[in-house]
XYZ file of C-alpha atoms in Angstrom:
598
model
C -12.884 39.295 31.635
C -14.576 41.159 34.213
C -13.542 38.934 36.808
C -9.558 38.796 35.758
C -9.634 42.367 36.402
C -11.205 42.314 39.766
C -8.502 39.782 40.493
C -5.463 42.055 39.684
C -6.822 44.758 41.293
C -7.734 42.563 44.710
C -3.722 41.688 43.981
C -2.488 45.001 43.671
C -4.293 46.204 46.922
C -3.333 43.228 48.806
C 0.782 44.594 48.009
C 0.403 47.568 48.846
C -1.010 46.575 52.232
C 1.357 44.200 52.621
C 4.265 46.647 51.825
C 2.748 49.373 54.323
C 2.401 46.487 56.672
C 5.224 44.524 56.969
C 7.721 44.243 59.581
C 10.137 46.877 58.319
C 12.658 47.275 61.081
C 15.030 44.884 61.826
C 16.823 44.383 65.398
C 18.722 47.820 65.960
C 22.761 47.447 66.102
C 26.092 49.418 66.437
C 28.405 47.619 65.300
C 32.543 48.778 65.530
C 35.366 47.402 63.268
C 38.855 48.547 62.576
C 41.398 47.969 59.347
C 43.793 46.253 61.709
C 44.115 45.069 65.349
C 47.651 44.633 65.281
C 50.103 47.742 64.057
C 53.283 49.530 64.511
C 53.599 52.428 66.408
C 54.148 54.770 63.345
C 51.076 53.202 61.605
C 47.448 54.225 61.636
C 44.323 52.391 61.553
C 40.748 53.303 60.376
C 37.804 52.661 62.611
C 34.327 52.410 61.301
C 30.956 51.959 63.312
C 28.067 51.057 61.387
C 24.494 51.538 62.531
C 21.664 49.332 60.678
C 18.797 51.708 61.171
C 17.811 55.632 60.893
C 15.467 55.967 63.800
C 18.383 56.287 65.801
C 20.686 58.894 67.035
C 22.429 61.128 69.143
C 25.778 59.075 68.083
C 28.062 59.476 70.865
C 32.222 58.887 70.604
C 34.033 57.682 73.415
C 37.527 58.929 74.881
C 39.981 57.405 72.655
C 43.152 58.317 75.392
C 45.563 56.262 74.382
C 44.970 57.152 70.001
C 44.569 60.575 68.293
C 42.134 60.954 65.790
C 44.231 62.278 62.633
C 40.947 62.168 60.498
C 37.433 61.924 60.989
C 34.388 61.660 61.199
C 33.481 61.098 57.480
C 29.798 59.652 57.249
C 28.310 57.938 54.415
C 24.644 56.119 54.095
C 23.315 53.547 52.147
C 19.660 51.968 52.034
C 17.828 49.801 50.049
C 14.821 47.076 49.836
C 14.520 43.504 49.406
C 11.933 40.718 49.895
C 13.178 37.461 51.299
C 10.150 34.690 52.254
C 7.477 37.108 51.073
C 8.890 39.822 53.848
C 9.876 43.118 52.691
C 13.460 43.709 54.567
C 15.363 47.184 55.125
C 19.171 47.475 54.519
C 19.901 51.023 55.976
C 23.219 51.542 56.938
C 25.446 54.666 58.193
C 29.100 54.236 58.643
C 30.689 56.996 60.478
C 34.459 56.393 60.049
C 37.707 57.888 62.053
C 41.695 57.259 61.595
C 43.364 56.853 64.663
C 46.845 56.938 65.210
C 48.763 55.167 68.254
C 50.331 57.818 70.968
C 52.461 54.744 72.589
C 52.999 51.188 72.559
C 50.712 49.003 74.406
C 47.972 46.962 74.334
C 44.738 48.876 74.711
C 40.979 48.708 74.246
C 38.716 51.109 72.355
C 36.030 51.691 74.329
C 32.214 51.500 73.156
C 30.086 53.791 70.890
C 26.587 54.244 72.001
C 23.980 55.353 69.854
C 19.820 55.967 71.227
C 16.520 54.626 69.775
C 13.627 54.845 71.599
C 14.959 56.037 74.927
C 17.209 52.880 75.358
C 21.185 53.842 74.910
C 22.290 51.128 72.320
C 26.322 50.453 72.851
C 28.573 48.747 70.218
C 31.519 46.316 70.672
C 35.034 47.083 72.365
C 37.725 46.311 70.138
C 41.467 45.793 71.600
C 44.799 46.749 69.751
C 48.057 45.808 70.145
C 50.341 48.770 68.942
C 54.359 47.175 68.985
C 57.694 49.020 67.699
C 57.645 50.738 64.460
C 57.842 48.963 61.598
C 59.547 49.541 58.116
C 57.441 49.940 55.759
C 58.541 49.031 52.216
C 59.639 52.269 50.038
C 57.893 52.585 46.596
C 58.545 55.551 44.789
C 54.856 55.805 43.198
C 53.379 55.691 46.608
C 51.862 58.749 47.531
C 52.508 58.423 51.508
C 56.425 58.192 50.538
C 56.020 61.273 47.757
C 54.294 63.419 50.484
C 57.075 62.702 52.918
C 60.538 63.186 50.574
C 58.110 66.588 49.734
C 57.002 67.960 52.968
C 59.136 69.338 55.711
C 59.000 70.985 58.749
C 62.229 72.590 60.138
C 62.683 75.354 63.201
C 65.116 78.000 62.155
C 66.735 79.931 65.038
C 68.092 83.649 64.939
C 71.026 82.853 67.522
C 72.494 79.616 68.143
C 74.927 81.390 70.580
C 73.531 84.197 72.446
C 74.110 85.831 76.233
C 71.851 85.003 79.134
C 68.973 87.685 78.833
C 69.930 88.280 74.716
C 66.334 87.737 72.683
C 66.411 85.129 69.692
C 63.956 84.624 67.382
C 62.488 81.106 66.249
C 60.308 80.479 63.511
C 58.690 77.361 62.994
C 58.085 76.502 59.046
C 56.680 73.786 56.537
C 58.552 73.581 53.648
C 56.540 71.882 50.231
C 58.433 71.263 46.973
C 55.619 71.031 44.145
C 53.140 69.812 46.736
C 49.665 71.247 47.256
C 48.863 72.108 50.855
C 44.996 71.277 51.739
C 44.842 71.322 55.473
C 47.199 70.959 58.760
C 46.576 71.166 62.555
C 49.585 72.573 64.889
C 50.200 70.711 68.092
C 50.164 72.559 71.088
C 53.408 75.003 70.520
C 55.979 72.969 73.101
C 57.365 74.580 76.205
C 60.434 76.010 76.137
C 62.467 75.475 79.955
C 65.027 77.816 80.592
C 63.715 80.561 78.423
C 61.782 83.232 78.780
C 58.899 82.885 76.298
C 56.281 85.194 74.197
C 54.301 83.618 71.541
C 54.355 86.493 68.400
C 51.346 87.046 66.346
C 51.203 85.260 63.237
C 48.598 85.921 60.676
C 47.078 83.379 58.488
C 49.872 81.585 57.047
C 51.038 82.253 52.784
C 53.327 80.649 51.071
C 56.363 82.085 49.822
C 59.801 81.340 47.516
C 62.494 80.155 49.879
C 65.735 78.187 49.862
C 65.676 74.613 51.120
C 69.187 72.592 51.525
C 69.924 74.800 48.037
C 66.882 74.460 46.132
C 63.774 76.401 45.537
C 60.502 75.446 47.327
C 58.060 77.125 48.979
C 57.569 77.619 53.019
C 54.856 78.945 55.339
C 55.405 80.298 59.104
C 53.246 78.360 60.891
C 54.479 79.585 64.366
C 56.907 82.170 65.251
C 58.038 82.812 69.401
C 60.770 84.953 71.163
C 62.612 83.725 73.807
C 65.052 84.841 75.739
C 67.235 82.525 77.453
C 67.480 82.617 81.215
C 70.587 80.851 82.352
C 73.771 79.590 81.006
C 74.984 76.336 79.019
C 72.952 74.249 76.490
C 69.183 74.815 76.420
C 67.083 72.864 73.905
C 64.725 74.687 71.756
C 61.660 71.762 71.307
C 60.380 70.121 68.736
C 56.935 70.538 67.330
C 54.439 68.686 65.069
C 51.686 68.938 62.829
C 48.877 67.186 60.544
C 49.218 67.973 57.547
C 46.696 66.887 54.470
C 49.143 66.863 51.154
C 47.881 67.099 47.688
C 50.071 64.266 46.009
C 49.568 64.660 41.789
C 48.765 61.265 39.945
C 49.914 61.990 37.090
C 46.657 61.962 35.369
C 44.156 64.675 33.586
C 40.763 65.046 34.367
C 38.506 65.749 31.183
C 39.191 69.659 31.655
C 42.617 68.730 31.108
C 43.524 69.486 35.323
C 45.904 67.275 37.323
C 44.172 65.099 39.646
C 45.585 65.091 42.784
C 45.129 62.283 46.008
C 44.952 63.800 49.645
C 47.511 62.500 51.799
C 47.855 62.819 55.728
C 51.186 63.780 57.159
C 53.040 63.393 60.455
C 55.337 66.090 60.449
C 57.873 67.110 63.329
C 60.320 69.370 63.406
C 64.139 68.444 64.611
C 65.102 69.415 68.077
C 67.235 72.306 68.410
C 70.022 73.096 70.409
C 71.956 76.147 71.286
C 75.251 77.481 73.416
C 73.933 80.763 76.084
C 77.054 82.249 76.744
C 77.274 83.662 80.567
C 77.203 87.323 80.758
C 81.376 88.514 81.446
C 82.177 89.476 85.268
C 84.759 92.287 84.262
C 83.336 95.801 83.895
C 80.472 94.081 85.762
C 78.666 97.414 87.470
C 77.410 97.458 90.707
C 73.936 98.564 89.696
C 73.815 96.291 87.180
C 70.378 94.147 87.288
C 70.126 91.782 84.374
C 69.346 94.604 81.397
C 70.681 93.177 78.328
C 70.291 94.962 75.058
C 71.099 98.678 73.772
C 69.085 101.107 76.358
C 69.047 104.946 76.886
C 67.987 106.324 80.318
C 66.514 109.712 81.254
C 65.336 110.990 84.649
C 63.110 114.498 84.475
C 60.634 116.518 86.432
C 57.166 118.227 85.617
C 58.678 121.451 86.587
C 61.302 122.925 88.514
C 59.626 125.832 90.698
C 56.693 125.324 92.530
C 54.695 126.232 95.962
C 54.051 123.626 99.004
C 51.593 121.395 98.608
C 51.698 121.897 95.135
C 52.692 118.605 93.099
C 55.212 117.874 90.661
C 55.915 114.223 88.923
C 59.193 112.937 88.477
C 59.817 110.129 85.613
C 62.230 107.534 85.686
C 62.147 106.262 81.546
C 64.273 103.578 80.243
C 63.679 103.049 76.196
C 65.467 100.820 73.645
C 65.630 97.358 72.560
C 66.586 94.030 74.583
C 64.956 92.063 77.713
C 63.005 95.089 78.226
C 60.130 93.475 80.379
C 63.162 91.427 82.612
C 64.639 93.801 84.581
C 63.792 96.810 86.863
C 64.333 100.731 86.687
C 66.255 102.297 89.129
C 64.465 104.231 91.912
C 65.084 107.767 93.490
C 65.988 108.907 96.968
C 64.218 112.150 98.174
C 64.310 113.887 100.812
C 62.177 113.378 104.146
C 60.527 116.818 104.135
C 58.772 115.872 100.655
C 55.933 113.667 100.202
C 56.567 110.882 97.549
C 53.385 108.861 96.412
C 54.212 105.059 94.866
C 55.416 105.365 91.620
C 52.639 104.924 88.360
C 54.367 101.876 86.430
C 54.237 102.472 82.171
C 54.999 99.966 79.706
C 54.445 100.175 76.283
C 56.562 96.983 74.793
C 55.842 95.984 71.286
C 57.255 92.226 70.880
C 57.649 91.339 66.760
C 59.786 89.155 64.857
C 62.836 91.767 65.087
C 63.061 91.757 68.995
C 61.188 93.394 72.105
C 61.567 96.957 71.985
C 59.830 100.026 73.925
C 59.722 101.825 77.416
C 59.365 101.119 81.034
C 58.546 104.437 83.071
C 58.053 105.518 86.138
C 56.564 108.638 87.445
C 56.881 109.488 91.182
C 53.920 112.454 92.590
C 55.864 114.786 94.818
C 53.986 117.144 97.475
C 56.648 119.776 99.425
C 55.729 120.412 102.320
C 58.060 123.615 102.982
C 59.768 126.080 101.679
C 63.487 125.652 100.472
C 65.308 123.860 97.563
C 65.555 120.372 97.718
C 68.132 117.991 95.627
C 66.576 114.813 93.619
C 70.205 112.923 93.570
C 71.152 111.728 90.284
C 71.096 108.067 89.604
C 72.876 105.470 87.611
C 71.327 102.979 85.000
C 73.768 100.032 83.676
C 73.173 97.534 80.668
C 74.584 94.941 78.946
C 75.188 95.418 75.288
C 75.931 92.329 73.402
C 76.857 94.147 70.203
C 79.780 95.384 71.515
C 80.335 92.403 74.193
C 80.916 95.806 76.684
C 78.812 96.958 80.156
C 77.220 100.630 79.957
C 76.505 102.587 82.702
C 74.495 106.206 82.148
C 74.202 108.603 84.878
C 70.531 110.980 84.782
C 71.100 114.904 85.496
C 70.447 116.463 89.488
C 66.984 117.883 89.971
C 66.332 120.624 92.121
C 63.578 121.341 93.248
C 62.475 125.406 93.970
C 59.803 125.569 96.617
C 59.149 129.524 96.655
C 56.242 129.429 98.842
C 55.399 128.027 102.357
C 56.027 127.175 105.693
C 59.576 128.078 106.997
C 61.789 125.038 107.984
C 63.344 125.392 111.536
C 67.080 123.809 111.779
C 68.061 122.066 114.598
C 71.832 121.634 115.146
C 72.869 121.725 112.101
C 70.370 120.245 109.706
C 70.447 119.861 105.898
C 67.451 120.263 104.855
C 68.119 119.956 101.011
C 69.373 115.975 102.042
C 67.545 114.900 104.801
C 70.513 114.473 106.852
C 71.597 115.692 109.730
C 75.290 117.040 110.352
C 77.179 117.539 113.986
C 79.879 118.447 114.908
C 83.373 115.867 115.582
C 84.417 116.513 118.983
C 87.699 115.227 119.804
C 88.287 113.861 122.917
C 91.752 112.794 123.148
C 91.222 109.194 123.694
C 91.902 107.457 120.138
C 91.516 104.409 121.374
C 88.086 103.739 122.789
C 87.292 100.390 122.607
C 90.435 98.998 124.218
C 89.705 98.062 127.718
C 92.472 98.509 130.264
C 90.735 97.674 133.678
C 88.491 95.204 134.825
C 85.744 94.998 137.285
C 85.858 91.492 138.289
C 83.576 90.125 140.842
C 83.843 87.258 143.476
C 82.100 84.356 142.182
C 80.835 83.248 145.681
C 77.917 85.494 146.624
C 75.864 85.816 149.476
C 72.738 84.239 149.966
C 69.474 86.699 149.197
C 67.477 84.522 151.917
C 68.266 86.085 155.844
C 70.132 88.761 153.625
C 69.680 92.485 154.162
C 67.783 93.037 151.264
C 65.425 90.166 152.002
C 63.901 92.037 155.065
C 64.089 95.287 153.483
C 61.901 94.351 150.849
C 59.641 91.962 153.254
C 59.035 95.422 155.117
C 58.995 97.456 152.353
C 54.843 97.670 152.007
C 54.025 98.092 155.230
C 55.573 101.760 155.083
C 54.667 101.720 151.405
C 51.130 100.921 151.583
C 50.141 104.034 154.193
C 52.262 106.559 151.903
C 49.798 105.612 148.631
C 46.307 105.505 150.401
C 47.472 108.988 151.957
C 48.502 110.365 148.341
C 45.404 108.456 146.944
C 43.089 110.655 149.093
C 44.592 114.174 148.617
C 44.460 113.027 144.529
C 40.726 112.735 145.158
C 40.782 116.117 147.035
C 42.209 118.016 144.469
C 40.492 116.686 141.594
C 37.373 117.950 143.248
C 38.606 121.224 143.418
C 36.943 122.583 140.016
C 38.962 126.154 140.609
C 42.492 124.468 140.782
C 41.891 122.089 138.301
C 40.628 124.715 135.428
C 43.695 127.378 136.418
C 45.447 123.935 135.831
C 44.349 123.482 132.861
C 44.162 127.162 131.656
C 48.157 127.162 132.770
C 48.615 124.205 130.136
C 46.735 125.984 127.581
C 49.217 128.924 128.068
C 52.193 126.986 127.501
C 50.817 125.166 124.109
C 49.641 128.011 122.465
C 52.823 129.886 122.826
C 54.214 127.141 121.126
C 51.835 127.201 118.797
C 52.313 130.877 117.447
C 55.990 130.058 117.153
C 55.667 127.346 114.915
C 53.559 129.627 112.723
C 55.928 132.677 112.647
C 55.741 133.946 109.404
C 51.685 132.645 109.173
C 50.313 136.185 110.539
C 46.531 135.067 110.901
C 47.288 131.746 112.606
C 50.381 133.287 114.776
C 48.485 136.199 116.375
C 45.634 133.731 116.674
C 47.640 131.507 119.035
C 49.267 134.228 120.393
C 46.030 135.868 121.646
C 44.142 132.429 123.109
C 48.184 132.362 124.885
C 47.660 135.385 126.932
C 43.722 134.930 127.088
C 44.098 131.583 128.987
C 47.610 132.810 130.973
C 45.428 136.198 132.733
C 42.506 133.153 133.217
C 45.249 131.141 135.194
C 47.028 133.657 137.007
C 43.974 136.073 138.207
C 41.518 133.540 138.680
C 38.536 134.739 136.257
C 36.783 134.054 133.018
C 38.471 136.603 130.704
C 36.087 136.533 127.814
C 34.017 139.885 128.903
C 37.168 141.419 130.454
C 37.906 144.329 128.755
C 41.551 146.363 128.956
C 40.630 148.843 131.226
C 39.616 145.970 133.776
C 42.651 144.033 133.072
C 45.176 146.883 133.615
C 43.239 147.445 137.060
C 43.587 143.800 138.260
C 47.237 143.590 137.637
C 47.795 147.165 139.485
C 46.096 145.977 142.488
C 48.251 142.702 142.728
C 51.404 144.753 142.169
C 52.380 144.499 138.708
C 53.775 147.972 137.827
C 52.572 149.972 135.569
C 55.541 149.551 132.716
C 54.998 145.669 132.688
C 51.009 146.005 132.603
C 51.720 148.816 129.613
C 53.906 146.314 127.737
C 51.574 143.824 128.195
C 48.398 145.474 126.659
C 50.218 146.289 123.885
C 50.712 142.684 122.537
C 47.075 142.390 123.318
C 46.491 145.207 121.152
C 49.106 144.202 118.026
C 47.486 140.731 118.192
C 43.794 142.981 117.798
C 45.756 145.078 115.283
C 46.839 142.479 113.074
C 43.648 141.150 111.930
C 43.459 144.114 109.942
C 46.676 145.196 108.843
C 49.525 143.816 107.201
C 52.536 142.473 109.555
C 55.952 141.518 108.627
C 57.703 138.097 110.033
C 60.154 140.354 111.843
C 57.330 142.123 113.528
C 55.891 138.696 114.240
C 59.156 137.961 116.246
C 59.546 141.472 118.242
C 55.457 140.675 119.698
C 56.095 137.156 120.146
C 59.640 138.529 122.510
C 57.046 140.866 124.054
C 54.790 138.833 124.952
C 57.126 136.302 126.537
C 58.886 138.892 128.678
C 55.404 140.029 129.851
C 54.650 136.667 131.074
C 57.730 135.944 132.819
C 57.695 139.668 134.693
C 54.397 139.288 135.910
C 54.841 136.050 137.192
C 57.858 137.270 138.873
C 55.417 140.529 140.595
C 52.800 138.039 141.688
């Protein structure tokens, strides 16, 4: 007895080595098969690759270019023991399984899967499909496929079918269900729209809602919604687009709980291809101005404020604001005159797009900077749209700005200058010939002509720098000589200084401090140029002496001391423009008489 048990025992260890021991793993594979290698080009196929052990991973898809995957992945595993020839054998297996779904016809090849185990990449078979025309496939009214499909729709609905170049229409893109449960669906790219003008519109998550369908009730849900605006005339199409959709399809039967069970069902939906008429906007009434506004607009053109100093700013707006191709067009611009300084306009949108249109305001606000005194016009300005209500071109004309610029430099006219326009005016002068550009006589010339070689002029000019040359070495070297002369050269320049300051302090007139400023360096640098000496420690005493013993008399030395002495003065006291004028006269007259003594 003892023994039979030491047997079973010795049995029941040797197992459980053996079990522990034995060769467990088979050869690893990836194997790839599909449902059908042959099928029409509105069919789908299901593609499954199986793997045979778990060690290995990192399961890698190729590029299926020529199929779209309408499902998938969806994995399931399996694994279980058995013992063939006293070895103990693994069954593993993970599927990983995809439907694909032809994009043409055409014979293509799936490329391989590749899967790794133990740093080797593992790759499965190639498969190649031939996907021909589409094929008819039977109708059976308990199918679910056909169910889904007389229950599902997708349909485009359009706002306008005939609308103006540069009117907005609205599309919405819908899925209608009739007694259908909805479990999933995937919207192609949204398809471009040529011709149009195009803004995709925010669209929440998607509910379902009562709606009519061909007259009866179902249910629909927006799943895309754009504005466009069509951009020339004649037919446009408005695309189609498609989706995936995942239908629940009822049974018929209960589960215990009494609830219809339902079967999932992948759709192919596409929406018809839509057409509409864009009527071209009408050439009578067509304004002038007009640049492609369509819609129902109102225009305003206004200023910051009215009355202001020089180099003080003021903004001017330009605003449009309604309800149309708002973001297509441009606002009009202002003219201005020269003497103010307009900064590039600041550009303001605020445009709301939404199922009911585009609507909002374009503005533009110009930065003005005066740079003298006066009024100055802001002309108005015209804005036309087209309103497609009414089928009738508007035009609306802003309000004249002027512009009060109460402080600042004085502008000085020449000829006859508007200043408020920027324009010049002069006077006609008649001069008795009407016709000017008829031309009675003619100065005709003999065709032959003399020869320029042997001619007079040929040994003019041949001699010409030999009496040339002399003349501009001789002026050459008294130029030298008198640019050395340091004396000459600063009266020179003291002479120059005279006449540009004296301009100077007449461009300031009414500017006291800067006018008696340039006034006073004027008759500093004239005494430096005409007396020959450095003027800075001269005092008045000094100066009236020098210009007695040159001969100046004493009534034109007087006069001129006492512009010295109003230009001293006027530091400290207040001074009228007029007075400005009578010492600027003064001072001018002093010049010229003692130029005329010395």
């Amino acid at each position: 007895m003892k023994k039979t048990g030491n047997t079973f025992l010795f049995k029941s260890i040797f197992l459980l080595l053996f079990l522990v021991s034995a060769n467990i793993v088979a050869q690893v594979e990836l194997k790839a098969s599909v449902s059908k290698k042959t099928l029409g080009e509105n069919q789908r196929l299901r593609l499954e690759y199986q793997i045979n052990n778990q060690e290995a991973d990192d399961f890698k898809l190729p590029n299926f270019k020529n199929f779209k995957v309408v499902q998938g992945p969806s994995q399931s595993v399996s694994n279980s023991y058995s013992i063939t020839n006293g070895k103990l054998k693994s069954n593993f297996s993970k599927t990983y399984t995809y439907i694909l779904e032809p994009k043409r016809k055409g014979t293509f090849t799936l490329p391989p899967a590749s899967i790794e185990y133990k740093g080797d990449r593992i790759e499965s078979n190639a498969i190649t499909i031939n996907v021909v025309d589409p094929v008819d496939i039977p109708v059976n009214p308990n199918d679910p496929n056909y169910i889904a499909s007389q229950n599902v729709k997708m349909v485009v609905t359009i706002s306008n079918e005939t609308p103006y170049v540069g009117e907005p229409i609205y599309a919405e893109y819908r899925l209608y269900v009739n007694q259908m449960g909805i479990n999933g669906f995937d919207v192609d790219t949204p398809p471009n729209y040529e011709g149009f003008w195009s803004q995709n519109i925010e669209n929440k998550r998607p509910q379902f809602r009562d709606g009519d369908f061909k007259g009866e009730q179902w249910q629909y849900a927006v799943l895309h919604k754009v504005l466009l605006i069509p951009q020339r005339e004649g037919k446009l199409n408005v695309n189609s687009m498609s989706a995936d959709i995942v239908v629940a399809v009822p049974t018929g039967r209960g589960d215990f709980f009494g609830n219809m069970i339902s079967r999932n069902v992948n759709q192919k939906l596409a929406s018809e291809q839509r057409t509409i008429q864009v009527k071209p906007l009408p050439l009578e009434g067509k304004p002038l101005d007009f640049t492609g506004a369509v819609g129902t607009y109102s225009y305003d053109v206004n200023t910051s404020r009215a009355v202001f100093k020089a180099n003080e700013s003021a903004q001017i707006k330009v605003k449009v604001e309604g309800k149309g191709n708002i973001k297509l067009f441009e606002i009009p611009a202002i003219k201005t005159p020269k003497e103010l300084e307009v900064y590039d306009p600041e550009r303001k949108e605020k445009v709301a797009v939404t199922s009911s249109g585009m609507s909002g305001s374009l503005e533009n606000a110009y930065t003005v900077v005066p740079q003298y005194k006066g009024k100055f016009i802001i002309p108005s300005t015209t804005f036309s749209y087209f309103n497609p209500k009414d089928e009738k071109y508007h035009t609306i004309t802003s309000d004249e700005i002027v512009l009060d610029v109460t402080e600042g430099k004085e502008l000085v006219a020449t000829a006859s200058e508007d200043f408020t326009s920027g324009t010049i005016k002069q006077t006609v002068k008649a001069t008795g010939n009407d016709f000017r550009y008829i031309q009675t006589t003619t100065n005709l010339e003999p065709i032959e002509k003399e020869d320029f070689y042997a001619s007079k002029l040929f040994y003019i000019l041949l001699l010409l720098p030999f009496f040339v040359l002399p003349l501009g070495i001789f002026a050459s070297q008294k130029q030298r000589e008198l640019s050395k002369d340091k004396t000459r050269n600063k009266l020179k320049n003291a002479d120059k200084l005279t006449k540009k300051y004296l301009t100077s302090a007449r461009k300031e007139l009414g500017n006291k401090e800067t006018f008696y400023s340039s006034l006073e360096k004027a008759l500093h640098n004239y005494l430096k140029a005409k007396l020959s000496v450095e003027t800075t420690d001269i005092s008045k005493d000094k100066i009236v002496d020098m210009l007695e013993s040159r001969g100046v008399s004493k009534e034109i030395t007087t006069q001129f001391i006492e512009v010295f002495s109003a230009c001293e003065f006027a530091r400290y006291a207040p001074s009228s423009e007029e007075k400005m004028k009578e010492d600027f006269e003064k001072a001018k007259q002093a010049i010229t008489l003692i130029d005329k003594n010395l």
